[in-house]
Coordinates of C-alpha atoms (C1' of nucleotides) in Angstrom, one line a residue:
Chain A
X1 CA 17.1 -62.5 -12.7
X2 CA 15.0 -63.1 -15.8
X3 CA 11.6 -61.6 -15.9
X4 CA 9.0 -64.3 -16.4
X5 CA 6.2 -64.3 -19.0
X6 CA 7.7 -61.4 -20.9
X7 CA 8.5 -61.8 -24.5
X8 CA 12.1 -61.5 -25.6
X9 CA 13.6 -59.1 -28.1
X10 CA 16.0 -60.5 -30.7
X11 CA 19.0 -59.5 -28.6
X12 CA 17.7 -61.5 -25.6
X13 CA 17.1 -64.4 -27.9
X14 CA 20.8 -64.3 -28.9
X15 CA 21.9 -64.3 -25.3
X16 CA 19.5 -67.1 -24.4
X17 CA 20.8 -69.1 -27.3
X18 CA 24.4 -68.6 -26.2
X19 CA 23.5 -69.7 -22.7
X20 CA 21.7 -72.7 -24.0
X21 CA 24.8 -73.7 -26.1
X22 CA 26.9 -73.6 -23.0
X23 CA 28.1 -70.1 -22.6
X24 CA 28.5 -69.5 -18.9
X25 CA 26.1 -67.0 -17.3
X26 CA 29.0 -65.8 -15.1
X27 CA 30.9 -64.6 -18.2
X28 CA 28.1 -62.4 -19.4
X29 CA 29.3 -58.8 -19.5
X30 CA 28.1 -55.7 -21.3
X31 CA 29.2 -52.2 -21.9
X32 CA 27.8 -48.8 -22.9
X33 CA 30.4 -47.1 -25.1
X34 CA 29.7 -43.4 -25.8
X35 CA 32.1 -41.1 -27.6
X36 CA 32.5 -38.0 -25.4
X37 CA 31.9 -35.6 -28.2
X38 CA 28.4 -34.5 -27.3
X39 CA 25.5 -35.0 -25.0
X40 CA 23.5 -38.2 -24.8
X41 CA 20.1 -38.2 -26.4
X42 CA 17.0 -40.3 -26.3
X43 CA 18.4 -42.7 -28.8
X44 CA 21.3 -43.4 -26.4
X45 CA 18.8 -43.8 -23.7
X46 CA 17.5 -46.9 -25.6
X47 CA 21.0 -48.3 -25.8
X48 CA 21.7 -47.5 -22.1
X49 CA 18.4 -49.2 -21.1
X50 CA 19.3 -52.2 -23.4
X51 CA 22.8 -52.7 -22.0
X52 CA 22.1 -51.9 -18.4
X53 CA 18.8 -53.6 -18.5
X54 CA 20.5 -56.7 -19.7
X55 CA 23.0 -56.3 -16.8
X56 CA 20.1 -56.2 -14.4
X57 CA 18.3 -59.1 -16.0
X58 CA 21.3 -61.4 -16.0
X59 CA 23.0 -59.9 -12.9
X60 CA 26.0 -59.2 -15.1
X61 CA 28.4 -56.3 -14.9
X62 CA 28.1 -53.4 -17.3
X63 CA 31.0 -51.1 -18.0
X64 CA 30.8 -47.5 -19.0
X65 CA 33.5 -47.1 -21.6
X66 CA 34.3 -43.8 -23.3
X67 CA 35.4 -44.3 -26.8
X68 CA 37.9 -41.5 -26.8
X69 CA 40.2 -42.1 -29.7
X70 CA 39.7 -38.8 -31.5
X71 CA 41.1 -35.9 -29.5
X72 CA 40.0 -33.5 -32.2
X73 CA 36.4 -33.8 -31.1
X74 CA 36.3 -35.1 -27.5
X75 CA 36.2 -33.2 -24.3
X76 CA 36.1 -33.7 -20.6
X77 CA 32.8 -31.7 -20.3
X78 CA 31.1 -34.4 -22.4
X79 CA 32.5 -37.1 -20.2
X80 CA 31.0 -35.4 -17.2
X81 CA 27.7 -34.8 -18.8
X82 CA 27.4 -38.4 -19.9
X83 CA 28.2 -39.8 -16.5
X84 CA 25.7 -37.4 -15.0
X85 CA 23.0 -38.6 -17.4
X86 CA 23.6 -42.3 -17.0
X87 CA 23.5 -41.9 -13.2
X88 CA 20.4 -39.8 -13.4
X89 CA 18.7 -42.6 -15.3
X90 CA 19.4 -44.7 -12.3
X91 CA 22.1 -47.1 -13.6
X92 CA 25.3 -48.0 -12.0
X93 CA 28.2 -49.1 -14.1
X94 CA 30.7 -51.7 -12.9
X95 CA 33.9 -50.0 -14.2
X96 CA 34.5 -46.7 -15.7
X97 CA 36.9 -47.2 -18.6
X98 CA 38.3 -45.3 -21.5
X99 CA 39.6 -46.6 -24.8
X100 CA 42.6 -44.4 -24.1
X101 CA 43.4 -46.7 -21.1
X102 CA 44.3 -49.2 -23.8
X103 CA 46.5 -47.1 -26.0
X104 CA 49.7 -48.8 -24.8
X105 CA 48.2 -52.3 -25.3
X106 CA 46.9 -51.4 -28.7
X107 CA 50.3 -50.1 -29.7
X108 CA 52.0 -53.4 -28.6
X109 CA 49.5 -55.4 -30.5
X110 CA 50.0 -53.2 -33.6
X111 CA 53.7 -54.0 -33.5
X112 CA 52.9 -57.7 -33.4
X113 CA 50.7 -57.3 -36.4
X114 CA 53.5 -55.6 -38.2
X115 CA 55.9 -58.4 -37.3
X116 CA 53.4 -60.9 -38.6
X117 CA 53.2 -59.0 -41.9
X118 CA 49.6 -58.1 -41.2
X119 CA 50.0 -54.3 -41.0
X120 CA 52.1 -51.8 -42.8
X121 CA 52.9 -48.1 -42.9
X122 CA 51.4 -46.3 -45.9
X123 CA 53.0 -43.0 -46.8
X124 CA 50.5 -41.8 -49.3
X125 CA 48.1 -38.9 -48.8
X126 CA 44.6 -39.5 -47.7
X127 CA 43.4 -38.6 -51.2
X128 CA 45.6 -41.2 -52.8
X129 CA 44.5 -43.8 -50.4
X130 CA 40.9 -42.9 -51.0
X131 CA 41.4 -43.1 -54.7
X132 CA 42.8 -46.6 -54.4
X133 CA 40.0 -47.8 -52.2
X134 CA 37.8 -48.5 -55.2
X135 CA 34.0 -48.3 -55.0
X136 CA 31.3 -50.7 -53.7
X137 CA 31.1 -52.2 -57.2
X138 CA 34.8 -52.1 -58.2
X139 CA 37.8 -53.5 -56.3
X140 CA 40.5 -51.4 -54.8
X141 CA 44.2 -51.1 -55.8
X142 CA 47.1 -52.1 -53.6
X143 CA 49.2 -49.4 -52.1
X144 CA 52.8 -49.1 -53.5
X145 CA 53.9 -49.2 -49.8
X146 CA 52.0 -52.4 -49.1
X147 CA 55.0 -54.7 -49.2
X148 CA 57.5 -52.7 -47.2
X149 CA 59.8 -54.9 -45.1
X150 CA 58.8 -55.6 -41.5
X151 CA 61.9 -53.7 -40.4
X152 CA 61.1 -50.6 -42.3
X153 CA 57.5 -50.7 -41.0
X154 CA 58.6 -51.1 -37.5
X155 CA 61.0 -48.2 -37.8
X156 CA 58.5 -45.9 -39.4
X157 CA 55.8 -46.8 -37.0
X158 CA 58.1 -46.0 -34.1
X159 CA 59.0 -42.7 -35.6
X160 CA 55.3 -42.0 -36.1
X161 CA 54.8 -42.7 -32.4
X162 CA 57.8 -40.5 -31.5
X163 CA 56.3 -37.5 -33.3
X164 CA 58.9 -37.4 -36.0
X165 CA 56.2 -36.8 -38.7
X166 CA 53.6 -34.3 -39.4
X167 CA 49.9 -35.1 -39.4
X168 CA 48.9 -37.0 -42.6
X169 CA 52.4 -38.1 -43.6
X170 CA 51.9 -41.7 -42.7
X171 CA 49.3 -44.1 -41.5
X172 CA 49.4 -47.7 -40.3
X173 CA 47.1 -50.0 -42.2
X174 CA 46.0 -53.6 -41.7
X175 CA 47.0 -55.7 -44.6
X176 CA 43.8 -57.6 -45.5
X177 CA 42.3 -57.6 -49.0
X178 CA 41.9 -54.7 -51.4
X179 CA 39.4 -56.7 -53.5
X180 CA 37.1 -57.5 -50.6
X181 CA 33.4 -56.8 -51.4
X182 CA 33.2 -55.3 -47.9
X183 CA 35.1 -52.0 -48.4
X184 CA 36.0 -51.9 -44.7
X185 CA 38.3 -54.9 -45.3
X186 CA 40.3 -53.0 -48.0
X187 CA 43.3 -52.5 -45.8
X188 CA 41.6 -50.3 -43.2
X189 CA 43.6 -47.6 -41.4
X190 CA 44.6 -48.5 -37.8
X191 CA 46.5 -45.4 -36.8
X192 CA 46.8 -41.9 -37.9
X193 CA 49.1 -39.1 -36.7
X194 CA 47.4 -36.4 -34.7
X195 CA 49.4 -33.7 -32.9
X196 CA 46.6 -32.9 -30.6
X197 CA 46.4 -33.1 -26.8
X198 CA 44.0 -35.7 -25.5
X199 CA 41.6 -35.0 -22.7
X200 CA 43.1 -37.8 -20.7
X201 CA 46.5 -38.6 -22.1
X202 CA 47.5 -35.1 -22.9
X203 CA 50.5 -35.1 -25.2
X204 CA 51.6 -38.7 -24.5
X205 CA 50.6 -39.8 -27.9
X206 CA 50.7 -38.4 -31.3
X207 CA 49.3 -41.5 -33.0
X208 CA 45.7 -42.4 -32.3
X209 CA 44.0 -45.7 -33.1
X210 CA 40.9 -45.7 -35.3
X211 CA 37.5 -47.0 -34.1
X212 CA 37.6 -50.4 -35.7
X213 CA 41.0 -51.2 -34.4
X214 CA 40.0 -50.0 -30.9
X215 CA 36.5 -51.0 -30.2
X216 CA 36.7 -54.8 -30.5
X217 CA 40.0 -55.0 -28.8
X218 CA 38.7 -52.8 -25.9
X219 CA 35.7 -55.2 -25.6
X220 CA 38.2 -58.1 -25.5
X221 CA 40.4 -56.4 -22.9
X222 CA 37.3 -55.9 -20.7
X223 CA 36.1 -59.4 -21.6
X224 CA 32.7 -58.0 -22.7
X225 CA 30.7 -61.0 -23.9
X226 CA 28.1 -59.1 -26.1
X227 CA 28.8 -55.9 -27.7
X228 CA 25.7 -54.2 -29.1
X229 CA 25.8 -51.3 -31.5
X230 CA 23.6 -49.7 -34.1
X231 CA 22.9 -51.1 -37.6
X232 CA 25.4 -48.9 -39.5
X233 CA 28.1 -50.9 -37.9
X234 CA 26.9 -54.2 -39.3
X235 CA 29.5 -54.1 -42.0
X236 CA 32.1 -53.4 -39.4
X237 CA 31.5 -56.8 -37.8
X238 CA 33.7 -58.6 -40.3
X239 CA 36.6 -56.3 -39.4
X240 CA 35.7 -56.4 -35.7
X241 CA 36.1 -60.2 -35.9
X242 CA 39.3 -60.0 -38.0
X243 CA 41.0 -57.7 -35.6
X244 CA 39.8 -59.9 -32.7
X245 CA 41.2 -63.0 -34.2
X246 CA 44.7 -61.5 -34.4
X247 CA 44.9 -61.2 -30.6
X248 CA 42.4 -63.8 -29.4
X249 CA 43.4 -66.6 -26.9
X250 CA 41.0 -69.5 -26.8
X251 CA 40.8 -69.5 -23.0
X252 CA 39.2 -66.1 -23.0
X253 CA 35.8 -64.8 -24.0
X254 CA 35.6 -63.6 -27.6
X255 CA 33.2 -60.7 -27.7
X256 CA 30.3 -60.9 -30.0
X257 CA 29.1 -57.8 -31.9
X258 CA 25.4 -57.6 -32.8
X259 CA 23.5 -54.7 -34.3
X260 CA 20.1 -53.1 -33.7
X261 CA 18.2 -50.3 -35.4
X262 CA 18.6 -46.9 -33.9
X263 CA 15.4 -45.4 -32.6
X264 CA 14.1 -42.4 -34.5
X265 CA 11.8 -39.9 -32.8
X266 CA 9.3 -37.9 -34.8
X267 CA 9.5 -34.1 -35.0
X268 CA 13.1 -33.9 -33.8
X269 CA 16.6 -35.1 -34.8
X270 CA 18.4 -37.8 -33.1
X271 CA 22.0 -37.4 -34.1
X272 CA 24.8 -35.8 -32.1
X273 CA 26.1 -34.1 -35.2
X274 CA 22.8 -32.4 -35.9
X275 CA 22.1 -31.6 -32.3
X276 CA 25.5 -30.0 -32.2
X277 CA 24.5 -27.7 -35.0
X278 CA 21.4 -26.6 -33.1
X279 CA 23.6 -25.8 -30.2
X280 CA 26.3 -24.1 -32.1
X281 CA 24.0 -22.0 -34.3
X282 CA 22.1 -20.8 -31.2
X283 CA 18.8 -22.3 -32.4
X284 CA 18.4 -23.6 -28.8
X285 CA 20.0 -22.5 -25.6
X286 CA 22.5 -25.3 -25.1
X287 CA 22.5 -29.1 -25.0
X288 CA 20.1 -29.1 -22.1
X289 CA 17.5 -26.8 -23.7
X290 CA 14.1 -28.4 -22.8
X291 CA 13.3 -28.6 -26.5
X292 CA 16.3 -30.9 -27.1
X293 CA 15.8 -34.6 -27.2
X294 CA 18.9 -35.0 -25.1
X295 CA 18.7 -36.7 -21.8
X296 CA 19.7 -33.4 -20.1
X297 CA 17.1 -31.6 -22.1
X298 CA 14.4 -34.0 -21.2
X299 CA 15.4 -33.9 -17.6
X300 CA 15.2 -30.1 -17.6
X301 CA 11.9 -30.3 -19.4
X302 CA 10.5 -32.3 -16.5
X303 CA 10.8 -35.9 -17.7
X304 CA 11.5 -38.4 -15.0
X305 CA 14.0 -41.3 -15.3
X306 CA 11.2 -43.7 -15.0
X307 CA 9.3 -42.1 -17.8
X308 CA 12.3 -42.4 -20.1
X309 CA 13.0 -46.0 -19.1
X310 CA 9.4 -47.0 -19.6
X311 CA 9.4 -45.4 -23.0
X312 CA 12.6 -47.2 -23.9
X313 CA 11.2 -50.5 -22.8
X314 CA 7.9 -50.0 -24.6
X315 CA 9.5 -49.2 -27.9
X316 CA 11.8 -52.2 -27.6
X317 CA 14.7 -53.2 -29.8
X318 CA 14.6 -54.5 -33.3
X319 CA 16.4 -54.3 -36.6
X320 CA 13.9 -52.5 -38.9
X321 CA 13.7 -48.8 -39.6
X322 CA 11.3 -47.0 -37.4
X323 CA 9.8 -43.7 -36.6
X324 CA 8.4 -43.4 -33.1
X325 CA 5.9 -40.7 -32.6
X326 CA 6.7 -38.2 -29.8
X327 CA 3.2 -38.7 -28.5
X328 CA 4.4 -42.0 -27.1
X329 CA 7.2 -40.3 -25.2
X330 CA 4.6 -37.8 -23.9
X331 CA 2.3 -40.5 -22.9
X332 CA 5.0 -42.0 -20.6
X333 CA 5.7 -38.5 -19.1
X334 CA 2.0 -38.2 -18.2
X335 CA 1.7 -41.7 -16.9
X336 CA 4.6 -41.3 -14.5
X337 CA 3.9 -37.7 -13.5
X338 CA 0.2 -38.5 -12.9
X339 CA 1.2 -40.6 -10.0
X340 CA 4.0 -38.4 -8.7
X341 CA 3.3 -34.8 -9.3
X342 CA 1.4 -32.8 -6.6
X343 CA -1.5 -30.9 -8.0
X344 CA -1.6 -27.1 -7.7
X345 CA -3.7 -24.3 -9.2
X346 CA -2.1 -21.8 -11.5
X347 CA -3.5 -19.5 -14.1
X348 CA -1.7 -18.8 -17.3
X349 CA -4.0 -16.5 -19.2
X350 CA -5.7 -14.6 -16.4
X351 CA -9.1 -13.1 -16.5
X352 CA -10.2 -11.2 -13.4
X353 CA -13.3 -12.4 -11.7
X354 CA -15.0 -10.5 -8.9
X355 CA -17.4 -12.2 -6.5
X356 CA -19.7 -9.3 -5.8
X357 CA -21.4 -10.8 -2.8
X358 CA -18.2 -11.9 -1.1
X359 CA -17.3 -9.4 1.6
X360 CA -14.5 -7.0 0.5
X361 CA -12.0 -7.6 3.1
X362 CA -12.7 -11.3 3.8
X363 CA -10.4 -14.1 2.9
X364 CA -10.3 -17.7 3.9
X365 CA -8.4 -20.9 3.5
X366 CA -9.9 -23.7 1.5
X367 CA -8.6 -27.3 1.7
X368 CA -7.2 -28.9 -1.4
X369 CA -6.1 -32.5 -2.2
X370 CA -2.4 -32.7 -3.0
X371 CA -2.9 -35.6 -5.4
X372 CA -6.0 -37.8 -5.8
X373 CA -3.7 -40.7 -6.8
X374 CA -2.1 -40.9 -3.4
X375 CA -2.9 -44.0 -1.4
X376 CA -3.3 -41.9 1.7
X377 CA -4.6 -38.5 0.7
X378 CA -2.9 -35.4 2.0
X379 CA -4.1 -31.9 1.9
X380 CA -2.9 -28.3 1.8
X381 CA -4.6 -25.0 2.3
X382 CA -5.2 -22.5 -0.5
X383 CA -6.3 -18.8 0.1
X384 CA -9.5 -17.7 -1.3
X385 CA -10.8 -14.1 -1.6
X386 CA -13.2 -11.8 -3.4
X387 CA -11.0 -11.2 -6.5
X388 CA -9.5 -14.2 -8.3
X389 CA -8.1 -15.1 -11.7
X390 CA -9.5 -17.7 -13.9
X391 CA -8.4 -18.7 -17.4
X392 CA -9.7 -16.5 -20.2
X393 CA -10.7 -19.7 -22.1
X394 CA -12.9 -20.7 -19.2
X395 CA -15.4 -17.9 -19.7
X396 CA -17.7 -17.1 -22.6
X397 CA -20.6 -14.7 -22.7
X398 CA -22.6 -17.3 -24.7
X399 CA -21.9 -20.9 -25.4
X400 CA -23.7 -24.1 -26.3
X401 CA -24.4 -27.0 -24.1
X402 CA -21.1 -28.7 -24.7
X403 CA -19.2 -25.8 -23.1
X404 CA -19.0 -27.0 -19.5
X405 CA -17.3 -23.8 -18.3
X406 CA -18.5 -20.4 -17.2
X407 CA -21.0 -18.4 -19.2
X408 CA -23.3 -15.6 -18.4
X409 CA -26.1 -16.8 -16.2
X410 CA -24.4 -20.2 -15.9
X411 CA -22.9 -21.9 -12.9
X412 CA -19.6 -23.6 -12.3
X413 CA -17.7 -24.8 -9.2
X414 CA -14.4 -23.2 -8.3
X415 CA -12.3 -26.1 -7.5
X416 CA -12.0 -26.7 -3.7
X417 CA -14.2 -23.6 -3.1
X418 CA -17.7 -22.4 -4.0
X419 CA -20.2 -22.6 -6.8
X420 CA -20.5 -19.3 -8.6
X421 CA -22.8 -17.8 -11.2
X422 CA -21.7 -15.3 -13.8
X423 CA -23.7 -12.2 -13.8
X424 CA -21.9 -9.7 -15.9
X425 CA -19.0 -9.3 -18.3
X426 CA -17.2 -6.0 -18.2
X427 CA -15.5 -4.9 -21.4
X428 CA -13.0 -2.3 -22.4
X429 CA -13.5 0.1 -25.3
X430 CA -12.4 -2.5 -27.9
X431 CA -15.0 -5.0 -26.7
X432 CA -12.5 -7.2 -24.9
X433 CA -13.8 -8.8 -21.7
X434 CA -11.6 -7.5 -18.9
X435 CA -13.6 -8.6 -15.9
X436 CA -16.4 -11.0 -15.0
X437 CA -18.7 -10.3 -12.1
X438 CA -20.2 -13.3 -10.3
X439 CA -22.2 -14.1 -7.3
X440 CA -21.4 -17.1 -5.1
X441 CA -23.4 -19.4 -2.9
X442 CA -21.9 -19.2 0.6
X443 CA -23.4 -22.6 1.5
X444 CA -21.8 -24.4 -1.4
X445 CA -18.3 -24.6 0.0
X446 CA -16.4 -27.8 -0.9
X447 CA -16.4 -30.4 1.7
X448 CA -18.8 -28.6 4.0
X449 CA -21.3 -31.4 3.7
X450 CA -24.2 -29.1 3.1
X451 CA -26.9 -29.9 0.6
X452 CA -25.8 -27.0 -1.4
X453 CA -22.2 -28.2 -1.5
X454 CA -23.3 -31.5 -2.9
X455 CA -25.1 -30.0 -5.9
X456 CA -23.8 -31.2 -9.2
X457 CA -22.7 -28.5 -11.5
X458 CA -21.2 -29.4 -14.9
X459 CA -18.0 -27.5 -14.8
X460 CA -15.1 -27.1 -12.4
X461 CA -12.6 -24.3 -12.8
X462 CA -9.2 -23.8 -11.3
X463 CA -8.4 -20.3 -10.0
X464 CA -6.0 -18.3 -7.9
X465 CA -6.7 -15.5 -5.4
X466 CA -5.2 -12.4 -7.0
X467 CA -4.1 -11.0 -3.7
X468 CA -2.2 -14.1 -2.8
X469 CA -1.0 -15.4 -6.1
X470 CA 2.7 -15.6 -6.9
X471 CA 3.7 -14.3 -10.3
X472 CA 6.0 -16.7 -12.1
X473 CA 7.6 -17.1 -15.6
X474 CA 6.2 -20.0 -17.6
X475 CA 8.0 -21.5 -20.6
X476 CA 5.8 -23.5 -22.9
X477 CA 7.4 -25.7 -25.5
X478 CA 6.2 -27.1 -28.8
X479 CA 7.9 -29.5 -31.1
X480 CA 11.2 -28.2 -32.4
X481 CA 10.4 -29.1 -36.0
X482 CA 7.2 -28.7 -38.0
X483 CA 7.6 -32.0 -39.8
X484 CA 7.9 -35.6 -38.5
X485 CA 11.3 -36.3 -40.2
X486 CA 13.1 -33.0 -40.6
X487 CA 16.3 -34.7 -41.7
X488 CA 14.5 -36.7 -44.4
X489 CA 13.0 -34.0 -46.6
X490 CA 14.8 -34.6 -49.9
X491 CA 17.9 -32.3 -50.3
X492 CA 16.6 -29.8 -47.9
X493 CA 18.5 -29.0 -44.7
X494 CA 16.7 -30.0 -41.5
X495 CA 17.1 -26.5 -40.2
X496 CA 14.6 -25.3 -42.8
X497 CA 11.8 -27.0 -40.8
X498 CA 12.3 -25.4 -37.5
X499 CA 9.2 -24.5 -35.7
X500 CA 9.3 -20.8 -35.0
X501 CA 6.9 -21.2 -32.1
X502 CA 8.8 -24.0 -30.2
X503 CA 9.2 -21.7 -27.2
X504 CA 6.6 -19.4 -25.7
X505 CA 7.3 -17.5 -22.6
X506 CA 4.5 -16.1 -20.5
X507 CA 3.6 -14.8 -17.1
X508 CA 1.6 -17.0 -14.8
X509 CA 0.0 -16.8 -11.4
X510 CA 0.1 -19.7 -9.0
X511 CA -1.1 -20.5 -5.6
X512 CA 1.3 -19.5 -2.7
X513 CA 2.0 -23.0 -1.5
X514 CA 4.6 -23.4 -4.2
X515 CA 6.7 -20.6 -3.0
X516 CA 9.1 -23.0 -1.2
X517 CA 9.5 -25.5 -4.0
X518 CA 12.9 -26.4 -5.4
X519 CA 14.5 -26.6 -8.8
X520 CA 13.4 -29.7 -10.5
X521 CA 10.2 -30.2 -8.5
X522 CA 7.3 -31.5 -10.5
X523 CA 3.7 -30.2 -10.4
X524 CA 0.5 -30.7 -12.2
X525 CA -1.2 -27.4 -12.8
X526 CA -4.7 -28.6 -12.6
X527 CA -6.5 -28.8 -15.9
X528 CA -3.4 -27.5 -17.7
X529 CA -0.5 -30.0 -17.6
X530 CA 2.7 -30.9 -15.9
X531 CA 5.3 -28.4 -15.1
X532 CA 8.6 -28.4 -13.2
X533 CA 10.9 -25.7 -11.9
X534 CA 13.7 -24.6 -14.1
X535 CA 17.3 -24.0 -12.8
X536 CA 16.9 -20.4 -14.1
X537 CA 14.7 -19.7 -11.2
X538 CA 15.9 -17.2 -8.6
X539 CA 14.7 -16.3 -5.1
X540 CA 12.5 -13.6 -6.5
X541 CA 11.2 -15.3 -9.6
X542 CA 10.2 -18.9 -10.2
X543 CA 10.6 -20.2 -13.7
X544 CA 8.4 -23.1 -14.8
X545 CA 8.9 -25.4 -17.8
X546 CA 5.8 -27.1 -19.2
X547 CA 6.7 -30.7 -19.5
X548 CA 3.6 -31.8 -21.3
X549 CA -0.1 -30.9 -21.3
X550 CA -2.8 -33.0 -19.9
X551 CA -4.7 -35.2 -22.4
X552 CA -7.3 -32.7 -23.7
X553 CA -10.4 -34.2 -25.2
X554 CA -12.1 -30.7 -25.1
X555 CA -9.4 -29.3 -27.4
X556 CA -10.2 -32.1 -29.9
X557 CA -13.9 -31.4 -29.7
X558 CA -13.3 -27.8 -30.4
X559 CA -11.5 -28.5 -33.7
Chain B
rU1 C1' 26.6 -51.7 -61.1
rG2 C1' 28.4 -55.1 -56.1
rG3 C1' 27.8 -56.5 -50.9
rC4 C1' 25.1 -56.5 -46.2
rC5 C1' 20.5 -55.7 -43.5
rU6 C1' 15.1 -55.2 -43.1
rA7 C1' 9.7 -55.8 -44.3
rU8 C1' 3.5 -57.8 -39.1
rG9 C1' -2.9 -52.8 -37.6
rG10 C1' -2.0 -45.4 -38.3
rU11 C1' 2.8 -46.0 -34.9
rG12 C1' 6.2 -49.2 -32.0
rU13 C1' 6.9 -54.2 -30.7
rA14 C1' 5.5 -59.5 -29.8
rA15 C1' 3.9 -64.5 -31.4
rU16 C1' 6.2 -70.5 -26.5
rU17 C1' 10.8 -71.3 -32.9
rG18 C1' 5.8 -74.7 -38.3
rG19 C1' 0.0 -74.9 -34.7
rU20 C1' -6.2 -69.8 -33.0
rA21 C1' -1.9 -63.1 -35.1
rA22 C1' -1.4 -60.2 -29.8
rC23 C1' 0.4 -56.1 -26.3
rA24 C1' 1.1 -50.7 -25.8
rC25 C1' 0.2 -45.9 -28.0
rA26 C1' -3.1 -43.3 -31.2
rG27 C1' -8.5 -43.3 -32.8
rC28 C1' -13.7 -44.0 -31.8
rU29 C1' -18.3 -45.4 -28.0
rG30 C1' -20.0 -45.3 -23.3
rA31 C1' -19.6 -45.1 -17.7
rU32 C1' -17.4 -42.6 -13.4
rU33 C1' -15.3 -38.0 -11.9
rU34 C1' -15.2 -31.2 -7.6
rU35 C1' -9.1 -31.7 -13.1
rG36 C1' -13.1 -32.1 -20.4
rG37 C1' -7.2 -35.3 -16.1
rU38 C1' -7.2 -40.3 -13.9
rU39 C1' -9.9 -44.9 -13.8
rC40 C1' -13.2 -48.5 -16.0
rA41 C1' -15.8 -51.0 -20.0
rG42 C1' -16.3 -51.6 -25.1
rU43 C1' -14.7 -50.9 -30.3
rC44 C1' -12.0 -50.2 -35.0
rG45 C1' -7.9 -52.2 -37.5
rU46 C1' -2.4 -56.2 -39.1
rU47 C1' 1.5 -60.5 -41.6
rC48 C1' 5.0 -56.4 -48.8
rA49 C1' 3.8 -59.5 -53.6
rA50 C1' 3.7 -64.0 -56.4
rG51 C1' 4.8 -68.9 -56.4
rG52 C1' 6.4 -73.4 -53.6
rU53 C1' 7.1 -77.2 -49.3
rU54 C1' 3.5 -78.9 -45.5
rC55 C1' -2.4 -81.6 -42.7
rG56 C1' -1.0 -76.6 -41.3
rA57 C1' 3.4 -70.9 -43.0
rG58 C1' 3.9 -64.2 -40.1
rU59 C1' 7.7 -68.1 -39.3
rC60 C1' 10.9 -72.5 -44.1
rC61 C1' 12.4 -72.3 -49.8
rU62 C1' 12.4 -69.5 -54.7
rU63 C1' 11.7 -65.1 -57.4
rG64 C1' 10.3 -60.2 -57.2
rU65 C1' 9.2 -55.3 -55.0
rA66 C1' 10.2 -51.5 -51.4
rG67 C1' 13.3 -49.3 -47.8
rG68 C1' 18.0 -48.7 -45.1
rC69 C1' 23.4 -49.1 -44.8
rC70 C1' 28.6 -49.3 -47.1
rA71 C1' 33.9 -45.6 -50.9
rA72 C1' 36.0 -40.1 -43.2
rC73 C1' 43.4 -40.3 -41.5
rC74 C1' 34.9 -39.8 -37.6
rA75 C1' 32.6 -43.0 -34.1

RNA sequence: UGGCCUAUGGUGUAAUUGGUAACACAGCUGAUUUUGGUUCAGUCGUUCAAGGUUCGAGUCCUUGUAGGCCAACCA
């Protein structure tokens, strides 16, 4: 079902045009084709949202197809992670396919190409082949094996398949044009010998097809109508079409490849190869480290599927180079979490506050809104007592009028509780404030309806009762890199721009209502930001990840 | 010294296909607020350059300029 009134991106224009020119809507079919050699990242999320979004818009099937033609790099664990991530985003694929499902068909087609004189076995080394390839500005040379007889080619190719040769001894090449301006058309390699077990076909094959030979034919087998990929494949289109034309039957759908620009995110890297380095060198704690721009990392960090999808839809799809600021991603996290995350009180940098006129052994429960954004408000109870923690930043001995928080002689409201007045700051021998003594107005209790409770005081602080607070571990994250484009800093390696302070682990104190929360649950720590519970949590210790802070206009004023 | 692609506010993306350049984020003002959050109102700012076609050009043409991609038995 097409959304109305929404402007179309260039991909949608292409589809609309095809439809207008008579392409049947029933034959629309898309695919998301990851290689299982790493985890999906935010850039893939854009591609997933594009393809599956198109599927939803046109009510067309979308296949999940693993491009698994290189057993040297691909693993089952990545297949599993990819499926988990796509599902988590909320998309359902029509069929789960693997390029390796088509190895037999591809092999048969290759034999046909040989018989037609359109493919040949080259027995040179990869260095020799590369040397003959020419350069972008000069034509290539033909291989001395280019005109082998069909019979010889057939025989050699079969021996390749049977495992009679070592890796690198022979390859199968398409016979196209060594002088083509598009270097991909200079007799591209279709098959190489690889004596490696494949995660699905084990040792059935020792020849493996190359990407170009595989991808378009796989699209064709699945009758994918529109095959979208990133811009670096633009030059491959000519070859994609050439291979397709060798096997195409007019009654069938001929897939159409179109290219869009990959999305770049500031202050990170969006490339599986580079992310792999971060993982392998131990810069981060795995692919799902909350600092990683992987889907798994973002999930663990506390991003919701909706926030990621909204982000992807907002940034759209186009063909020009781009650098999207992470703050836009963070905006979408806040926007979604603001609606969904229950509010709680937690203190990260505790300062002890004693309410001197509150009876020593007294405690009470105060009522707190779970989320002011709820249509029907719900409440919980939070324990209050004489000794509480507030944030260190929320108290100053002296401050100007712009400081809405607690200062000596000044008043603030304790959220959901009483209005207090700071009387005295107790210091240690170094002059650090270790305790604040306050008095409270017993008639000012929140929601009590008294005149005193309705007094307007400028500041409201969050707090926890020391006696009742739960101690938790809090992991706060900052951008992984100190510069916007770490992988575009001249000849310097992107690892030179790591932010040494990307992870800060501290102790926090939170209200007891959270004790029963589960891994993955989201919360807003009031006045601080959004947090969720990390899988590292145990029965005895909750671990929180900070997803993103609240918008903080005070911090801006302070600068 | 070739081929292909791209160029719209600070960022990202649109513009009913030649008809008033807009949406989101960021920024700035103000209002509301028991979160310096949210919400609301307002505001700043845009078509790479030069020619050409046209009543009219972000859109078409020409020439420049800038950036990206292409020489893995990777995808």
